[in-house]
Amino acid sequence: MRKYNVRERIMARLLLLSLMATAAVADSAVPTENMSTKERNELKEEAREMFYHGYHAYLENAFPADELMPLSCAGRYRGITPSRGDMDDVLGNFSMTLVDTLDTLVILGDLEEFEHAVKLVIQNVSFDNNIIVSVFETNIRMIGGLLSAHILAEYIQKEANLMMWYRGELLEMAKDLGYRLLPAFNTSTGIPHARVNLQTGMKSDELRHSRETCTACAGTILLEFAALSRLSGEPIFEAKATKTMDALWKIRHRGSDLMGTTLNVHSGDWIRRDSGVGAGIDSYYEYCLKSYVLLGDERYLARFNRHYNAVMKYISQGPMLLDVLMHRPHAKSRNFMDALLAFWPGLQVLTGDLKPAVQTHEMLYQVMQMHTFIPEAFTFDFQIHWGQHPLRPEFIESTYFLYKATGDHYYLQVGKKVLRTLQQHAKVPCGYAAVNDVRTGKHEDRMDSFVLSETFKYLYLLFADDSELILDLDDFIFTTEAHLLPLSLGQFTNATTDFKDEDEYHMLDFMRSCPSPNKLFPNTVRRPIRDLVTGVCPRVSSNKRLRAQDFQVSNADHLRTVYDMGITMVSLGEGKVQLLHSFYNAKSPEDAERGLLFMQEMVELSKQQAASPTMQLQAVFFKKPDGSYEILKAGPSHFSPELTDDQSVHQKAVLAEPHRLCSALKNSIENRIAIIERGDCTFIEKARAAQKGGALAVIIIDNTANTSSDNQPMFAMSGDGKDDVTIPVVFLFSADGAILKKALQDSPDLEINIMQMMALGKKLANELNVLRNTVNWLN
């Protein structure tokens, strides 16, 4: 009988903490919409058929290509199929979809096809290709797929006396590929480059001069590399990945314990300080926890707990997860959420923090029902920001884990809805096609490997009973690509060292306890979330927390709110006010806590104002028919040149066609100030398109009705870390933009000016002084 160490016994039961939390209420509160065994079996078989529809379409029409193009019914090859830019960094001409999918065949119990597929990989796949690939994607899809398939092949040999011919060929392939990725780790920090050439390493100028990588890209290596070291006996892989994780931990923001999204691999400096749990960071947090689960090294649990506490403190806002600035965690960095954060509820289930997992999952489900699919990005009021949906697995992954944790058949109904939606809106004769825009349902000629390796795997597991599987999933952990690694790897060896960082000793201070089963049943948590998303009830509750950046002394409601929070104001004269906070004067303990947070934000705002300003307001102005000026307050951007001193742009303006400029330009904007509407694509994509069209400057107008600089806090538009926009770009709220468009409609040859607001003030003051001096001279 196999013996488990203490860590394994604890972690094997970690997922069951939430199960036990719900078991106590199962007898007294039966979930609604219970699904019959018959219907569940039918859905399980339909999920199986969905997998095979895509799998056979790939084998028959695309193999040995990396991906299937389901609309063309052909394979996508790097260097042969028309390039999609950076998206193609995932491709390496190494039959990625088949390798990524191998362990799904075992989950389905299809050992005959698994054996056939393994032979195909061994016979056809090579890595000696002169191709630049993503280190992150190649690791999680290819090395993870090879290792999981190798482990399962040996398992099948032992348990079923099949595949007796197999001699570890997949492990040798994984080791070969691992060595081809190692040159990317030769940096001064140990944090790997984002890309590497499979044949020549980092020898090209393009790669040698590269600097940027994302936090998730660097921090999602350790599970696969540690498994590779422990299975092959070659410690270099785990050592490199461990060094990377140590380096990332050291560059976290020490005040907030948050991570940014983009960094310099040589200096360790942050390039983008946006912090959330979605794109750019997501799987780094996942691997902090799962590295502890797999390897038993307590440093990773300590780090995860610190990060998790910070996320729940600064980023989690009820069911929503809103990006902030890592160094100013009370300041939001963008006004939308992305679909990748849908993995977070599943990770929360693994930690035992069930209530917020239920809340965020329900919010995502309501967004899905609103838009058919969860769009790639959506705004805080649940409108579409980016309309694409590449059939991502994260939402169904969290649905699976929530069902395992609660036993609530509601999550089976959610899975049924996902399945029906995929069948109706994504299935095509040759596989399943990504959705280019959830508003129109238009397809994209794309079926990523994760559709077969994750989306359909989790969908099948949701409806399958554990007793039907040939594996005991409690003995494995899922990687971020849903590959299976056995917990027994933690017993092989431990190449890591004991940590001595005092910052990590107090990890228990940051543990979050499971919810009380007497107070929580998922339906009671879900119900108010539906109102939040659908708008049945008012979106903004009366007790919404007042933020320092929104506070206005002239607003009577704001004054009443700060008074309730225990804050009093003392006039210092000359328009200055001092704020004093006392817990004893607050209306309630909750109000007192809000007051303390408000005061902290005020201190932060004061520091920002005392330092050199990072965001200089811009002015868009023009002469009205009566000779006076119409001056509109505009926000700057982080990605375009800043107009300073007397610098300005003075030119006629033109409305871009299409208005949002997210597709090919249809009219001339050359040597003009281009006016573009917000929405459908990013700010910087609009700016690049306008710059390519010859525009001298860009004014982007908000697409949300009735917003203005009088009722909304101004912000600076963010980019993607690339500094290739050379023309000024500013932002107007919709009400201010309407004034500009009306003036342009009345006078098509109207000349517009853009300059820094402070510089404009000085300019007008000087003109006024000149006028006064002239009048005095005449008198």
PDB file of N, CA and C in Angstrom, residues 152-232:
ATOM      1  N   LEU A 152       1.337   8.884 -18.415  1.00  0.00           N
ATOM      2  CA  LEU A 152       0.157   8.054 -18.610  1.00  0.00           C
ATOM      3  C   LEU A 152       0.485   6.785 -19.393  1.00  0.00           C
ATOM      4  N   ALA A 153       1.443   6.872 -20.319  1.00  0.00           N
ATOM      5  CA  ALA A 153       1.854   5.668 -21.049  1.00  0.00           C
ATOM      6  C   ALA A 153       2.442   4.639 -20.090  1.00  0.00           C
ATOM      7  N   GLU A 154       3.280   5.099 -19.160  1.00  0.00           N
ATOM      8  CA  GLU A 154       3.856   4.175 -18.180  1.00  0.00           C
ATOM      9  C   GLU A 154       2.777   3.654 -17.223  1.00  0.00           C
ATOM     10  N   TYR A 155       1.810   4.505 -16.911  1.00  0.00           N
ATOM     11  CA  TYR A 155       0.696   4.085 -16.059  1.00  0.00           C
ATOM     12  C   TYR A 155      -0.104   2.974 -16.746  1.00  0.00           C
ATOM     13  N   ILE A 156      -0.357   3.132 -18.039  1.00  0.00           N
ATOM     14  CA  ILE A 156      -1.123   2.139 -18.799  1.00  0.00           C
ATOM     15  C   ILE A 156      -0.343   0.835 -18.903  1.00  0.00           C
ATOM     16  N   GLN A 157       0.968   0.930 -19.076  1.00  0.00           N
ATOM     17  CA  GLN A 157       1.784  -0.280 -19.094  1.00  0.00           C
ATOM     18  C   GLN A 157       1.598  -1.077 -17.799  1.00  0.00           C
ATOM     19  N   LYS A 158       1.639  -0.365 -16.688  1.00  0.00           N
ATOM     20  CA  LYS A 158       1.591  -1.011 -15.382  1.00  0.00           C
ATOM     21  C   LYS A 158       0.199  -1.529 -15.046  1.00  0.00           C
ATOM     22  N   GLU A 159      -0.826  -0.718 -15.312  1.00  0.00           N
ATOM     23  CA  GLU A 159      -2.176  -1.044 -14.866  1.00  0.00           C
ATOM     24  C   GLU A 159      -2.960  -1.890 -15.870  1.00  0.00           C
ATOM     25  N   ALA A 160      -2.654  -1.744 -17.174  1.00  0.00           N
ATOM     26  CA  ALA A 160      -3.474  -2.415 -18.187  1.00  0.00           C
ATOM     27  C   ALA A 160      -2.677  -3.369 -19.077  1.00  0.00           C
ATOM     28  N   ASN A 161      -1.361  -3.465 -18.840  1.00  0.00           N
ATOM     29  CA  ASN A 161      -0.504  -4.322 -19.666  1.00  0.00           C
ATOM     30  C   ASN A 161      -0.628  -3.997 -21.149  1.00  0.00           C
ATOM     31  N   LEU A 162      -0.747  -2.733 -21.458  1.00  0.00           N
ATOM     32  CA  LEU A 162      -0.790  -2.261 -22.840  1.00  0.00           C
ATOM     33  C   LEU A 162       0.428  -1.396 -23.109  1.00  0.00           C
ATOM     34  N   MET A 163       0.698  -1.146 -24.399  1.00  0.00           N
ATOM     35  CA  MET A 163       1.807  -0.287 -24.831  1.00  0.00           C
ATOM     36  C   MET A 163       3.151  -0.787 -24.261  1.00  0.00           C
ATOM     37  N   MET A 164       3.308  -2.092 -24.221  1.00  0.00           N
ATOM     38  CA  MET A 164       4.541  -2.641 -23.652  1.00  0.00           C
ATOM     39  C   MET A 164       5.759  -2.306 -24.517  1.00  0.00           C
ATOM     40  N   TRP A 165       5.541  -1.844 -25.716  1.00  0.00           N
ATOM     41  CA  TRP A 165       6.639  -1.449 -26.605  1.00  0.00           C
ATOM     42  C   TRP A 165       7.235  -0.097 -26.198  1.00  0.00           C
ATOM     43  N   TYR A 166       6.484   0.696 -25.428  1.00  0.00           N
ATOM     44  CA  TYR A 166       6.911   2.070 -25.119  1.00  0.00           C
ATOM     45  C   TYR A 166       8.119   2.049 -24.186  1.00  0.00           C
ATOM     46  N   ARG A 167       9.149   2.849 -24.532  1.00  0.00           N
ATOM     47  CA  ARG A 167      10.402   2.894 -23.774  1.00  0.00           C
ATOM     48  C   ARG A 167      10.821   4.325 -23.423  1.00  0.00           C
ATOM     49  N   GLY A 168       9.859   5.169 -23.131  1.00  0.00           N
ATOM     50  CA  GLY A 168      10.189   6.521 -22.689  1.00  0.00           C
ATOM     51  C   GLY A 168      10.531   7.496 -23.794  1.00  0.00           C
ATOM     52  N   GLU A 169      10.086   7.213 -25.009  1.00  0.00           N
ATOM     53  CA  GLU A 169      10.414   8.094 -26.137  1.00  0.00           C
ATOM     54  C   GLU A 169       9.877   9.515 -25.939  1.00  0.00           C
ATOM     55  N   LEU A 170       8.685   9.652 -25.366  1.00  0.00           N
ATOM     56  CA  LEU A 170       8.107  10.983 -25.173  1.00  0.00           C
ATOM     57  C   LEU A 170       8.918  11.791 -24.169  1.00  0.00           C
ATOM     58  N   LEU A 171       9.445  11.134 -23.152  1.00  0.00           N
ATOM     59  CA  LEU A 171      10.294  11.827 -22.178  1.00  0.00           C
ATOM     60  C   LEU A 171      11.574  12.330 -22.835  1.00  0.00           C
ATOM     61  N   GLU A 172      12.162  11.526 -23.711  1.00  0.00           N
ATOM     62  CA  GLU A 172      13.359  11.959 -24.431  1.00  0.00           C
ATOM     63  C   GLU A 172      13.058  13.156 -25.323  1.00  0.00           C
ATOM     64  N   MET A 173      11.879  13.156 -25.947  1.00  0.00           N
ATOM     65  CA  MET A 173      11.478  14.291 -26.779  1.00  0.00           C
ATOM     66  C   MET A 173      11.295  15.546 -25.927  1.00  0.00           C
ATOM     67  N   ALA A 174      10.698  15.378 -24.755  1.00  0.00           N
ATOM     68  CA  ALA A 174      10.508  16.528 -23.861  1.00  0.00           C
ATOM     69  C   ALA A 174      11.849  17.084 -23.414  1.00  0.00           C
ATOM     70  N   LYS A 175      12.797  16.202 -23.146  1.00  0.00           N
ATOM     71  CA  LYS A 175      14.130  16.641 -22.725  1.00  0.00           C
ATOM     72  C   LYS A 175      14.832  17.394 -23.862  1.00  0.00           C
ATOM     73  N   ASP A 176      14.715  16.872 -25.081  1.00  0.00           N
ATOM     74  CA  ASP A 176      15.293  17.546 -26.249  1.00  0.00           C
ATOM     75  C   ASP A 176      14.718  18.955 -26.387  1.00  0.00           C
ATOM     76  N   LEU A 177      13.407  19.065 -26.275  1.00  0.00           N
ATOM     77  CA  LEU A 177      12.757  20.375 -26.406  1.00  0.00           C
ATOM     78  C   LEU A 177      13.138  21.278 -25.243  1.00  0.00           C
ATOM     79  N   GLY A 178      13.241  20.719 -24.044  1.00  0.00           N
ATOM     80  CA  GLY A 178      13.637  21.516 -22.890  1.00  0.00           C
ATOM     81  C   GLY A 178      15.002  22.150 -23.078  1.00  0.00           C
ATOM     82  N   TYR A 179      15.954  21.389 -23.590  1.00  0.00           N
ATOM     83  CA  TYR A 179      17.287  21.937 -23.838  1.00  0.00           C
ATOM     84  C   TYR A 179      17.260  23.040 -24.899  1.00  0.00           C
ATOM     85  N   ARG A 180      16.353  22.924 -25.846  1.00  0.00           N
ATOM     86  CA  ARG A 180      16.252  23.955 -26.887  1.00  0.00           C
ATOM     87  C   ARG A 180      15.683  25.262 -26.334  1.00  0.00           C
ATOM     88  N   LEU A 181      14.944  25.180 -25.220  1.00  0.00           N
ATOM     89  CA  LEU A 181      14.415  26.392 -24.589  1.00  0.00           C
ATOM     90  C   LEU A 181      15.412  27.040 -23.629  1.00  0.00           C
ATOM     91  N   LEU A 182      16.385  26.283 -23.145  1.00  0.00           N
ATOM     92  CA  LEU A 182      17.292  26.780 -22.102  1.00  0.00           C
ATOM     93  C   LEU A 182      18.052  28.050 -22.469  1.00  0.00           C
ATOM     94  N   PRO A 183      18.496  28.250 -23.739  1.00  0.00           N
ATOM     95  CA  PRO A 183      19.215  29.500 -24.038  1.00  0.00           C
ATOM     96  C   PRO A 183      18.433  30.753 -23.674  1.00  0.00           C
ATOM     97  N   ALA A 184      17.112  30.679 -23.629  1.00  0.00           N
ATOM     98  CA  ALA A 184      16.299  31.850 -23.288  1.00  0.00           C
ATOM     99  C   ALA A 184      16.517  32.290 -21.851  1.00  0.00           C
ATOM    100  N   PHE A 185      17.038  31.391 -21.006  1.00  0.00           N
ATOM    101  CA  PHE A 185      17.223  31.706 -19.591  1.00  0.00           C
ATOM    102  C   PHE A 185      18.558  32.398 -19.307  1.00  0.00           C
ATOM    103  N   ASN A 186      19.364  32.602 -20.324  1.00  0.00           N
ATOM    104  CA  ASN A 186      20.671  33.235 -20.120  1.00  0.00           C
ATOM    105  C   ASN A 186      20.525  34.757 -20.065  1.00  0.00           C
ATOM    106  N   THR A 187      19.978  35.224 -18.956  1.00  0.00           N
ATOM    107  CA  THR A 187      19.816  36.663 -18.731  1.00  0.00           C
ATOM    108  C   THR A 187      20.441  36.991 -17.380  1.00  0.00           C
ATOM    109  N   SER A 188      20.663  38.273 -17.142  1.00  0.00           N
ATOM    110  CA  SER A 188      21.311  38.679 -15.885  1.00  0.00           C
ATOM    111  C   SER A 188      20.429  38.415 -14.671  1.00  0.00           C
ATOM    112  N   THR A 189      19.113  38.338 -14.866  1.00  0.00           N
ATOM    113  CA  THR A 189      18.196  38.083 -13.747  1.00  0.00           C
ATOM    114  C   THR A 189      17.839  36.611 -13.606  1.00  0.00           C
ATOM    115  N   GLY A 190      18.023  35.838 -14.675  1.00  0.00           N
ATOM    116  CA  GLY A 190      17.545  34.461 -14.678  1.00  0.00           C
ATOM    117  C   GLY A 190      16.119  34.344 -15.176  1.00  0.00           C
ATOM    118  N   ILE A 191      15.468  35.478 -15.427  1.00  0.00           N
ATOM    119  CA  ILE A 191      14.117  35.485 -16.001  1.00  0.00           C
ATOM    120  C   ILE A 191      14.252  35.278 -17.504  1.00  0.00           C
ATOM    121  N   PRO A 192      13.564  34.306 -18.085  1.00  0.00           N
ATOM    122  CA  PRO A 192      13.802  33.966 -19.495  1.00  0.00           C
ATOM    123  C   PRO A 192      13.257  34.997 -20.469  1.00  0.00           C
ATOM    124  N   HIS A 193      13.914  35.072 -21.630  1.00  0.00           N
ATOM    125  CA  HIS A 193      13.366  35.824 -22.753  1.00  0.00           C
ATOM    126  C   HIS A 193      12.014  35.236 -23.135  1.00  0.00           C
ATOM    127  N   ALA A 194      11.200  36.027 -23.801  1.00  0.00           N
ATOM    128  CA  ALA A 194       9.870  35.567 -24.200  1.00  0.00           C
ATOM    129  C   ALA A 194       9.944  34.568 -25.345  1.00  0.00           C
ATOM    130  N   ARG A 195      10.990  34.674 -26.186  1.00  0.00           N
ATOM    131  CA  ARG A 195      11.057  33.847 -27.392  1.00  0.00           C
ATOM    132  C   ARG A 195      12.451  33.259 -27.563  1.00  0.00           C
ATOM    133  N   VAL A 196      12.508  32.154 -28.276  1.00  0.00           N
ATOM    134  CA  VAL A 196      13.786  31.491 -28.550  1.00  0.00           C
ATOM    135  C   VAL A 196      13.672  30.763 -29.890  1.00  0.00           C
ATOM    136  N   ASN A 197      14.786  30.622 -30.579  1.00  0.00           N
ATOM    137  CA  ASN A 197      14.814  29.850 -31.824  1.00  0.00           C
ATOM    138  C   ASN A 197      15.109  28.400 -31.484  1.00  0.00           C
ATOM    139  N   LEU A 198      14.277  27.495 -31.971  1.00  0.00           N
ATOM    140  CA  LEU A 198      14.425  26.082 -31.630  1.00  0.00           C
ATOM    141  C   LEU A 198      15.745  25.499 -32.125  1.00  0.00           C
ATOM    142  N   GLN A 199      16.314  26.097 -33.154  1.00  0.00           N
ATOM    143  CA  GLN A 199      17.526  25.538 -33.746  1.00  0.00           C
ATOM    144  C   GLN A 199      18.781  26.300 -33.339  1.00  0.00           C
ATOM    145  N   THR A 200      18.678  27.619 -33.262  1.00  0.00           N
ATOM    146  CA  THR A 200      19.870  28.444 -33.030  1.00  0.00           C
ATOM    147  C   THR A 200      19.860  29.162 -31.684  1.00  0.00           C
ATOM    148  N   GLY A 201      18.889  28.924 -30.867  1.00  0.00           N
ATOM    149  CA  GLY A 201      18.844  29.555 -29.550  1.00  0.00           C
ATOM    150  C   GLY A 201      18.615  31.048 -29.636  1.00  0.00           C
ATOM    151  N   MET A 202      19.513  31.843 -29.029  1.00  0.00           N
ATOM    152  CA  MET A 202      19.358  33.301 -28.967  1.00  0.00           C
ATOM    153  C   MET A 202      20.370  34.015 -29.868  1.00  0.00           C
ATOM    154  N   LYS A 203      20.832  33.359 -30.919  1.00  0.00           N
ATOM    155  CA  LYS A 203      21.945  33.901 -31.697  1.00  0.00           C
ATOM    156  C   LYS A 203      21.548  35.015 -32.658  1.00  0.00           C
ATOM    157  N   SER A 204      20.290  35.140 -32.994  1.00  0.00           N
ATOM    158  CA  SER A 204      19.901  36.200 -33.927  1.00  0.00           C
ATOM    159  C   SER A 204      19.848  37.549 -33.215  1.00  0.00           C
ATOM    160  N   ASP A 205      20.089  38.630 -33.973  1.00  0.00           N
ATOM    161  CA  ASP A 205      20.042  39.982 -33.398  1.00  0.00           C
ATOM    162  C   ASP A 205      18.663  40.290 -32.829  1.00  0.00           C
ATOM    163  N   GLU A 206      17.631  39.825 -33.527  1.00  0.00           N
ATOM    164  CA  GLU A 206      16.256  40.091 -33.081  1.00  0.00           C
ATOM    165  C   GLU A 206      16.035  39.565 -31.666  1.00  0.00           C
ATOM    166  N   LEU A 207      16.533  38.371 -31.388  1.00  0.00           N
ATOM    167  CA  LEU A 207      16.340  37.776 -30.068  1.00  0.00           C
ATOM    168  C   LEU A 207      17.302  38.334 -29.037  1.00  0.00           C
ATOM    169  N   ARG A 208      18.554  38.560 -29.433  1.00  0.00           N
ATOM    170  CA  ARG A 208      19.543  39.066 -28.483  1.00  0.00           C
ATOM    171  C   ARG A 208      19.140  40.419 -27.925  1.00  0.00           C
ATOM    172  N   HIS A 209      18.510  41.236 -28.755  1.00  0.00           N
ATOM    173  CA  HIS A 209      18.151  42.592 -28.339  1.00  0.00           C
ATOM    174  C   HIS A 209      16.767  42.663 -27.700  1.00  0.00           C
ATOM    175  N   SER A 210      16.086  41.535 -27.606  1.00  0.00           N
ATOM    176  CA  SER A 210      14.764  41.555 -26.982  1.00  0.00           C
ATOM    177  C   SER A 210      14.909  41.770 -25.481  1.00  0.00           C
ATOM    178  N   ARG A 211      13.936  42.393 -24.882  1.00  0.00           N
ATOM    179  CA  ARG A 211      14.009  42.725 -23.460  1.00  0.00           C
ATOM    180  C   ARG A 211      12.743  42.368 -22.694  1.00  0.00           C
ATOM    181  N   GLU A 212      11.585  42.454 -23.330  1.00  0.00           N
ATOM    182  CA  GLU A 212      10.323  42.379 -22.603  1.00  0.00           C
ATOM    183  C   GLU A 212       9.785  40.960 -22.508  1.00  0.00           C
ATOM    184  N   THR A 213       9.168  40.663 -21.380  1.00  0.00           N
ATOM    185  CA  THR A 213       8.360  39.461 -21.245  1.00  0.00           C
ATOM    186  C   THR A 213       7.247  39.766 -20.261  1.00  0.00           C
ATOM    187  N   CYS A 214       6.243  38.923 -20.246  1.00  0.00           N
ATOM    188  CA  CYS A 214       5.145  39.131 -19.303  1.00  0.00           C
ATOM    189  C   CYS A 214       5.367  38.276 -18.056  1.00  0.00           C
ATOM    190  N   THR A 215       4.732  38.643 -16.972  1.00  0.00           N
ATOM    191  CA  THR A 215       4.904  37.933 -15.705  1.00  0.00           C
ATOM    192  C   THR A 215       4.442  36.488 -15.824  1.00  0.00           C
ATOM    193  N   ALA A 216       3.303  36.273 -16.472  1.00  0.00           N
ATOM    194  CA  ALA A 216       2.816  34.906 -16.659  1.00  0.00           C
ATOM    195  C   ALA A 216       3.757  34.118 -17.563  1.00  0.00           C
ATOM    196  N   CYS A 217       4.291  34.775 -18.588  1.00  0.00           N
ATOM    197  CA  CYS A 217       5.198  34.085 -19.515  1.00  0.00           C
ATOM    198  C   CYS A 217       6.410  33.529 -18.775  1.00  0.00           C
ATOM    199  N   ALA A 218       6.971  34.319 -17.849  1.00  0.00           N
ATOM    200  CA  ALA A 218       8.157  33.895 -17.105  1.00  0.00           C
ATOM    201  C   ALA A 218       7.806  32.990 -15.936  1.00  0.00           C
ATOM    202  N   GLY A 219       6.628  33.181 -15.349  1.00  0.00           N
ATOM    203  CA  GLY A 219       6.282  32.497 -14.111  1.00  0.00           C
ATOM    204  C   GLY A 219       5.455  31.245 -14.282  1.00  0.00           C
ATOM    205  N   THR A 220       5.352  30.742 -15.522  1.00  0.00           N
ATOM    206  CA  THR A 220       4.556  29.534 -15.767  1.00  0.00           C
ATOM    207  C   THR A 220       5.447  28.481 -16.412  1.00  0.00           C
ATOM    208  N   ILE A 221       6.525  28.174 -15.715  1.00  0.00           N
ATOM    209  CA  ILE A 221       7.529  27.240 -16.228  1.00  0.00           C
ATOM    210  C   ILE A 221       7.761  26.093 -15.236  1.00  0.00           C
ATOM    211  N   LEU A 222       7.670  26.376 -13.955  1.00  0.00           N
ATOM    212  CA  LEU A 222       8.227  25.485 -12.938  1.00  0.00           C
ATOM    213  C   LEU A 222       7.578  24.103 -12.906  1.00  0.00           C
ATOM    214  N   LEU A 223       6.269  23.984 -13.034  1.00  0.00           N
ATOM    215  CA  LEU A 223       5.652  22.661 -12.947  1.00  0.00           C
ATOM    216  C   LEU A 223       6.224  21.714 -13.986  1.00  0.00           C
ATOM    217  N   GLU A 224       6.270  22.183 -15.236  1.00  0.00           N
ATOM    218  CA  GLU A 224       6.761  21.322 -16.310  1.00  0.00           C
ATOM    219  C   GLU A 224       8.260  21.067 -16.192  1.00  0.00           C
ATOM    220  N   PHE A 225       9.032  22.123 -15.884  1.00  0.00           N
ATOM    221  CA  PHE A 225      10.484  21.951 -15.803  1.00  0.00           C
ATOM    222  C   PHE A 225      10.888  21.101 -14.593  1.00  0.00           C
ATOM    223  N   ALA A 226      10.185  21.250 -13.485  1.00  0.00           N
ATOM    224  CA  ALA A 226      10.487  20.413 -12.321  1.00  0.00           C
ATOM    225  C   ALA A 226      10.147  18.960 -12.614  1.00  0.00           C
ATOM    226  N   ALA A 227       9.006  18.731 -13.263  1.00  0.00           N
ATOM    227  CA  ALA A 227       8.641  17.359 -13.632  1.00  0.00           C
ATOM    228  C   ALA A 227       9.672  16.773 -14.594  1.00  0.00           C
ATOM    229  N   LEU A 228      10.130  17.594 -15.545  1.00  0.00           N
ATOM    230  CA  LEU A 228      11.130  17.120 -16.502  1.00  0.00           C
ATOM    231  C   LEU A 228      12.426  16.735 -15.784  1.00  0.00           C
ATOM    232  N   SER A 229      12.861  17.548 -14.830  1.00  0.00           N
ATOM    233  CA  SER A 229      14.072  17.224 -14.078  1.00  0.00           C
ATOM    234  C   SER A 229      13.902  15.942 -13.267  1.00  0.00           C
ATOM    235  N   ARG A 230      12.783  15.801 -12.620  1.00  0.00           N
ATOM    236  CA  ARG A 230      12.596  14.672 -11.707  1.00  0.00           C
ATOM    237  C   ARG A 230      12.345  13.367 -12.452  1.00  0.00           C
ATOM    238  N   LEU A 231      11.821  13.461 -13.670  1.00  0.00           N
ATOM    239  CA  LEU A 231      11.619  12.257 -14.473  1.00  0.00           C
ATOM    240  C   LEU A 231      12.878  11.859 -15.237  1.00  0.00           C
ATOM    241  N   SER A 232      13.667  12.877 -15.664  1.00  0.00           N
ATOM    242  CA  SER A 232      14.858  12.601 -16.471  1.00  0.00           C
ATOM    243  C   SER A 232      16.123  12.457 -15.638  1.00  0.00           C
TER     244      SER A 232
END
